[in-house]
Short mmCIF file of C-alpha atoms in Angstrom, two decimals:
data_model
loop_
_atom_site.label_atom_id
_atom_site.label_comp_id
_atom_site.label_asym_id
_atom_site.label_seq_id
_atom_site.Cartn_x
_atom_site.Cartn_y
_atom_site.Cartn_z
CA MET S 16 181.58 274.52 148.61
CA ASP S 17 180.90 271.19 150.31
CA GLY S 18 183.05 272.25 153.25
CA ILE S 19 181.14 275.49 153.64
CA ASP S 20 177.79 273.69 153.46
CA GLU S 21 178.96 271.15 156.03
CA TRP S 22 180.06 273.95 158.37
CA GLN S 23 176.71 275.70 158.02
CA ARG S 24 174.87 272.45 158.77
CA LEU S 25 177.01 272.01 161.88
CA LEU S 26 176.25 275.54 163.05
CA GLU S 27 172.54 275.00 162.52
CA ALA S 28 172.55 271.62 164.29
CA GLN S 29 174.49 273.07 167.26
CA HIS S 30 172.53 276.33 167.46
CA ARG S 31 175.67 278.26 166.47
CA VAL S 32 177.58 276.92 169.47
CA VAL S 33 180.94 275.27 168.70
CA THR S 34 184.13 274.16 170.39
CA ARG S 35 187.57 275.64 169.98
CA ALA S 36 188.64 272.43 168.21
CA GLN S 37 185.84 272.80 165.68
CA LEU S 38 186.83 276.40 165.00
CA LEU S 39 190.50 275.49 164.52
CA ALA S 40 189.47 272.70 162.15
CA GLN S 41 187.74 275.33 160.03
CA GLY S 42 190.90 277.43 159.78
CA PHE S 43 190.26 279.90 162.57
CA THR S 44 193.22 280.82 164.77
CA ASP S 45 193.38 281.67 168.44
CA ASP S 46 194.13 285.26 167.50
CA GLY S 47 191.12 285.33 165.18
CA ILE S 48 188.87 283.86 167.88
CA ARG S 49 190.15 286.42 170.37
CA ALA S 50 189.47 289.24 167.91
CA GLN S 51 185.85 288.13 167.51
CA MET S 52 185.48 288.02 171.27
CA ASP S 53 187.04 291.46 171.75
CA ALA S 54 184.71 292.90 169.13
CA GLY S 55 181.70 291.48 170.97
CA ARG S 56 180.54 289.41 167.99
CA TRP S 57 181.11 286.08 169.77
CA GLN S 58 180.84 284.97 173.39
CA ARG S 59 182.28 282.13 175.46
CA PRO S 60 179.68 280.45 177.74
CA HIS S 61 182.23 277.85 178.96
CA ASP S 62 185.94 277.19 178.61
CA GLY S 63 186.64 276.03 175.07
CA VAL S 64 183.05 276.60 173.94
CA TYR S 65 181.94 279.58 171.86
CA SER S 66 178.62 280.96 170.71
CA LEU S 67 178.93 282.68 167.36
CA THR S 68 176.28 285.20 168.38
CA SER S 69 176.24 288.37 170.44
CA GLY S 70 172.78 288.15 172.02
CA PRO S 71 171.34 285.99 174.81
CA LEU S 72 171.63 282.26 174.20
CA THR S 73 168.45 280.32 173.59
CA PRO S 74 167.62 277.35 175.87
CA GLU S 75 168.65 275.04 173.01
CA ALA S 76 172.00 276.82 172.66
CA LEU S 77 172.59 276.70 176.43
CA ARG S 78 171.99 272.94 176.50
CA THR S 79 174.28 272.42 173.52
CA ALA S 80 176.98 274.51 175.16
CA ALA S 81 176.72 272.44 178.35
CA LEU S 82 177.04 269.17 176.41
CA LEU S 83 180.05 270.44 174.43
CA ALA S 84 181.71 271.68 177.61
CA CYS S 85 181.41 268.21 179.18
CA GLY S 86 182.90 266.31 176.26
CA THR S 87 182.05 263.35 174.04
CA GLY S 88 179.29 261.05 175.27
CA ALA S 89 177.75 263.53 177.70
CA LEU S 90 173.99 263.28 178.25
CA LEU S 91 171.47 265.79 179.52
CA SER S 92 169.97 264.26 182.65
CA HIS S 93 167.95 264.75 185.83
CA GLU S 94 165.63 267.80 185.72
CA THR S 95 166.98 268.90 182.33
CA ALA S 96 166.15 265.55 180.73
CA GLY S 97 162.80 265.57 182.52
CA GLU S 98 162.01 268.95 180.96
CA LEU S 99 162.81 267.61 177.48
CA HIS S 100 160.72 264.49 178.08
CA GLY S 101 157.86 266.71 179.21
CA PHE S 102 157.28 265.53 182.79
CA VAL S 103 159.31 268.16 184.67
CA LYS S 104 158.21 271.80 184.61
CA PRO S 105 160.83 274.03 182.92
CA ASP S 106 162.73 276.49 185.11
CA PRO S 107 165.14 278.92 183.42
CA ASP S 108 166.95 279.49 186.71
CA ARG S 109 167.75 275.80 187.17
CA PRO S 110 171.27 274.63 186.26
CA ILE S 111 171.65 272.35 183.27
CA HIS S 112 172.22 268.79 184.47
CA VAL S 113 174.69 266.69 182.48
CA THR S 114 175.79 263.12 183.14
CA VAL S 115 179.20 261.88 181.96
CA ARG S 116 180.94 258.55 182.31
CA TYR S 117 182.46 257.70 185.67
CA GLY S 118 186.05 258.92 185.85
CA CYS S 119 185.53 261.63 183.22
CA SER S 120 187.50 264.79 183.93
CA ALA S 121 184.68 267.15 182.95
CA ALA S 122 184.87 270.12 185.30
CA ARG S 123 181.89 271.98 186.68
CA SER S 124 181.18 275.26 184.97
CA ARG S 125 178.82 278.12 185.64
CA GLY S 126 175.25 276.95 185.09
CA ILE S 127 176.14 273.26 184.74
CA LYS S 128 175.63 270.48 187.29
CA VAL S 129 177.81 267.50 186.39
CA HIS S 130 176.93 263.93 187.40
CA ARG S 131 178.95 260.77 186.78
CA SER S 132 177.64 257.30 186.00
CA ARG S 133 179.20 253.88 185.58
CA ALA S 134 176.18 252.87 183.46
CA LEU S 135 176.41 255.69 180.91
CA ALA S 136 176.29 253.27 177.98
CA HIS S 137 172.92 251.91 179.16
CA ILE S 138 170.97 254.98 180.23
CA ALA S 139 170.72 257.06 177.04
CA GLU S 140 167.50 257.61 175.09
CA VAL S 141 168.23 255.99 171.74
CA GLY S 142 168.26 258.50 168.88
CA SER S 143 167.51 261.51 171.06
CA ASP S 144 168.56 264.98 169.95
CA PRO S 145 169.98 266.50 172.04
CA PRO S 146 171.41 263.42 173.78
CA ARG S 147 169.62 262.72 177.07
CA THR S 148 168.92 259.97 179.55
CA SER S 149 165.89 257.80 178.85
CA ARG S 150 162.59 258.40 180.63
CA VAL S 151 163.01 255.54 183.08
CA HIS S 152 166.59 256.45 183.98
CA THR S 153 165.62 260.10 184.36
CA VAL S 154 162.94 259.07 186.86
CA LEU S 155 165.51 256.93 188.68
CA ASP S 156 168.07 259.76 188.76
CA LEU S 157 165.55 262.18 190.28
CA ALA S 158 164.42 259.67 192.90
CA VAL S 159 167.99 258.87 193.92
CA ALA S 160 168.73 262.61 194.24
CA ALA S 161 165.81 263.14 196.65
CA PRO S 162 166.81 264.56 200.05
CA ASP S 163 165.23 261.72 202.07
CA ALA S 164 163.61 258.31 201.68
CA ALA S 165 160.02 259.59 201.94
CA GLU S 166 160.57 262.14 199.19
CA ALA S 167 162.30 259.49 197.07
CA LEU S 168 159.25 257.24 197.31
CA THR S 169 156.87 260.06 196.41
CA LEU S 170 159.05 261.20 193.49
CA ALA S 171 159.63 257.74 192.07
CA HIS S 172 155.91 256.97 192.20
CA GLN S 173 154.60 260.27 190.81
CA LEU S 174 157.31 260.78 188.17
CA ALA S 175 156.87 257.24 186.88
CA LEU S 176 153.18 258.01 186.41
CA ASP S 177 153.88 261.39 184.79
CA ALA S 178 156.52 259.92 182.49
CA GLY S 179 154.47 256.87 181.52
CA VAL S 180 157.14 254.52 182.87
CA HIS S 181 156.02 250.93 183.43
CA PRO S 182 156.83 249.61 186.93
CA LEU S 183 158.72 246.66 185.45
CA ALA S 184 160.94 249.07 183.49
CA LEU S 185 161.68 251.04 186.67
CA GLN S 186 162.48 247.83 188.53
CA LYS S 187 164.87 246.68 185.78
CA ALA S 188 166.58 250.10 185.71
CA ALA S 189 167.14 249.94 189.48
CA GLU S 190 168.50 246.39 189.22
CA LEU S 191 170.88 247.46 186.44
CA ARG S 192 172.31 250.43 188.30
CA ARG S 193 171.84 249.33 191.93
CA PRO S 194 171.61 252.86 193.30
CA PRO S 195 173.27 253.20 196.71
CA ARG S 196 170.64 255.70 197.94
CA HIS S 197 166.91 255.18 198.50
CA ARG S 198 166.81 251.70 196.95
CA LYS S 199 164.04 250.54 199.29
CA SER S 200 161.96 253.62 198.50
CA ILE S 201 162.31 252.93 194.78
CA ASP S 202 161.34 249.28 195.30
CA ASP S 203 158.32 250.43 197.33
CA ALA S 204 157.29 252.78 194.51
CA VAL S 205 157.50 249.89 192.05
CA ALA S 206 155.30 247.82 194.34
CA LEU S 207 152.71 250.62 194.55
CA LEU S 208 152.59 250.94 190.79
CA ARG S 209 152.28 247.20 190.30
CA ASP S 210 149.47 247.08 192.88
CA GLY S 211 147.50 249.67 190.93
CA VAL S 212 148.12 252.85 192.94
CA LEU S 213 147.95 255.13 189.92
CA SER S 214 147.75 258.70 191.20
CA ALA S 215 148.96 260.96 193.98
CA LEU S 216 145.45 260.90 195.46
CA GLU S 217 145.42 257.10 195.54
CA TYR S 218 148.81 257.13 197.23
CA ARG S 219 147.65 259.55 199.92
CA TYR S 220 144.52 257.45 200.52
CA LEU S 221 146.66 254.33 200.90
CA VAL S 222 149.08 255.92 203.38
CA ASP S 223 146.98 258.45 205.31
CA VAL S 224 143.62 256.69 205.38
CA GLU S 225 144.04 252.96 204.86
CA GLN S 226 147.42 252.18 206.42
CA ALA S 227 147.41 254.89 209.11
CA HIS S 228 144.09 253.64 210.54
CA GLY S 229 144.48 249.90 210.17
CA LEU S 230 141.86 249.42 207.48
CA PRO S 231 142.08 246.18 205.50
CA VAL S 232 144.16 246.25 202.34
CA GLY S 233 141.88 247.03 199.41
CA ARG S 234 142.30 245.63 195.93
CA ARG S 235 143.29 248.31 193.45
CA GLN S 236 141.96 248.83 189.93
CA GLN S 237 139.34 246.11 190.14
CA ALA S 238 137.50 245.31 186.91
CA VAL S 239 133.70 245.70 187.06
CA PRO S 240 131.13 245.27 184.26
CA VAL S 241 129.28 248.49 183.43
CA ASP S 242 126.75 248.41 180.58
CA GLY S 243 128.60 245.46 179.07
CA VAL S 244 131.97 247.24 179.19
CA ARG S 245 134.84 246.53 181.55
CA ARG S 246 135.50 249.50 183.85
CA TYR S 247 137.77 249.81 186.87
CA GLU S 248 137.17 250.82 190.47
CA ASP S 249 139.99 252.49 192.40
CA VAL S 250 139.71 250.45 195.62
CA ALA S 251 137.47 247.46 196.35
CA TYR S 252 137.15 245.65 199.68
CA ASP S 253 135.75 242.12 199.33
CA LEU S 254 134.38 241.06 202.71
CA PRO S 255 132.32 238.12 204.02
CA ASP S 256 129.02 239.95 203.49
CA GLY S 257 129.82 241.69 200.22
CA ARG S 258 131.93 244.33 198.53
CA VAL S 259 132.61 247.96 199.45
CA ILE S 260 133.98 250.36 196.83
CA VAL S 261 136.01 253.52 197.40
CA ARG S 262 136.08 255.79 194.37
CA LEU S 263 138.86 258.38 194.45
CA ASP S 264 137.83 261.28 192.27
CA GLY S 265 140.34 264.03 191.63
CA PHE S 266 138.99 267.28 190.17
CA GLY S 267 140.86 266.61 186.94
CA GLY S 268 139.02 263.32 186.48
CA HIS S 269 135.83 265.07 185.34
CA ARG S 270 137.13 267.37 182.64
CA ASP S 271 134.60 266.16 180.08
CA ARG S 272 130.99 265.01 179.93
CA ARG S 273 131.95 261.51 178.78
CA THR S 274 134.06 260.83 181.88
CA ALA S 275 131.33 262.16 184.14
CA PHE S 276 128.77 259.95 182.37
CA VAL S 277 130.93 256.83 182.82
CA ASP S 278 131.35 257.60 186.52
CA ARG S 279 127.59 257.93 186.96
CA ARG S 280 127.06 254.58 185.25
CA ARG S 281 129.68 253.01 187.50
CA ALA S 282 127.76 254.32 190.50
CA VAL S 283 124.52 252.83 189.16
CA ALA S 284 126.21 249.48 188.52
CA ALA S 285 127.54 249.43 192.09
CA VAL S 286 124.07 250.09 193.52
CA LEU S 287 122.54 247.33 191.40
CA ALA S 288 125.28 244.94 192.56
CA ARG S 289 124.49 245.93 196.16
CA ALA S 290 128.07 247.15 196.59
CA PRO S 291 128.00 250.44 198.50
CA SER S 292 130.48 252.98 197.20
CA ILE S 293 131.91 256.10 198.77
CA PRO S 294 133.43 258.90 196.65
CA LEU S 295 136.42 260.73 198.11
CA GLY S 296 138.27 263.64 196.58
CA SER S 297 141.64 265.23 197.21
CA GLU S 298 140.21 267.75 199.69
CA GLU S 299 138.71 265.05 201.92
CA VAL S 300 141.70 262.72 201.79
CA THR S 301 144.36 265.37 202.40
CA ARG S 302 142.50 267.53 204.93
CA SER S 303 140.36 264.98 206.77
CA PRO S 304 141.92 261.52 206.41
CA CYS S 305 140.74 260.46 209.87
CA ARG S 306 137.12 261.25 209.07
CA CYS S 307 137.49 259.39 205.76
CA ALA S 308 138.79 256.36 207.64
CA ARG S 309 135.83 256.41 210.05
CA GLU S 310 133.34 256.64 207.19
CA VAL S 311 134.97 253.82 205.22
CA ALA S 312 135.21 251.71 208.38
CA GLU S 313 131.46 252.08 208.99
CA LEU S 314 130.74 250.67 205.54
CA LEU S 315 133.28 247.87 206.02
CA ARG S 316 131.76 246.83 209.34
CA ALA S 317 128.34 246.57 207.70
CA ARG S 318 129.92 244.01 205.36
CA GLY S 319 131.59 241.93 208.05
CA TRP S 320 134.90 243.61 208.94
CA GLY S 321 135.42 243.40 212.68
CA ASP S 322 138.90 244.72 213.45
CA PRO S 323 139.36 247.89 215.51
CA LEU S 324 140.02 251.19 213.78
CA LEU S 325 143.46 252.47 214.78
CA ALA S 326 144.19 256.05 215.82
CA CYS S 327 146.85 257.82 213.80
CA PRO S 328 148.89 260.79 215.13
CA ARG S 329 146.41 263.18 213.49
CA CYS S 330 143.34 261.69 215.17
CA THR S 331 141.77 263.70 217.97
#
């Protein structure tokens, strides 16, 4: 009875997907397995892996089948791990990504994308079920797989934010694995995160408005007192004749009345401190970065900035 119960627990844990070795250990024979297949009661998603069902496999069963096909120690990784961690949008048409140890003989199979890593022992999410790479190493994998350096920087920055990965953790992961591709882009993403660039909108403002037009480097996430509470401004320029604030407001930042109220109080506090502020949203920054730069520059000059405004390739 114990053996039967143990077998049922295994089937439940593996979503009724098993290996040939597990079937043989339970007393099944190759002829018996073949008979079940011929009768249409079982199916074989990969060589040596069987689903003891006749209908479509669930996503959980498909992931289990991919892990079993790739052997002991395999980890779900890349987009598949990102889906399980909740920061990559699921796509049923995407192959299942699995990482195995370097030198493993796991062969590619239909619907599986196999990766190999020398650091397999260090990249797993402890206690995860099913086994997968950790959040930080999933972010690193996706950045390294980017088609070019610019995309790697954007991915590393945005995915780290979406996954809640601390920049120091991303830096340590990169130092551990020393990826041969896009290392500078990953280091640049770490620097952006450490400097307080905490959204895609803030990144676009930094690149397309501030850097592209030669504006001074603003200080990110600057603490300001508002009604006796510490709040934070997105970008602050401290100049000889005072401070200028740029507030980057994405549409999602005002989903509730409380957030809107805090933003209004921040605006009042800035006026009382004689620190002019300019609010910019995604539409202005992405569609009209040159105009944004001119408007910010006008405020900066009123506070003592005297450098010329540069023309970017988009300027008319």
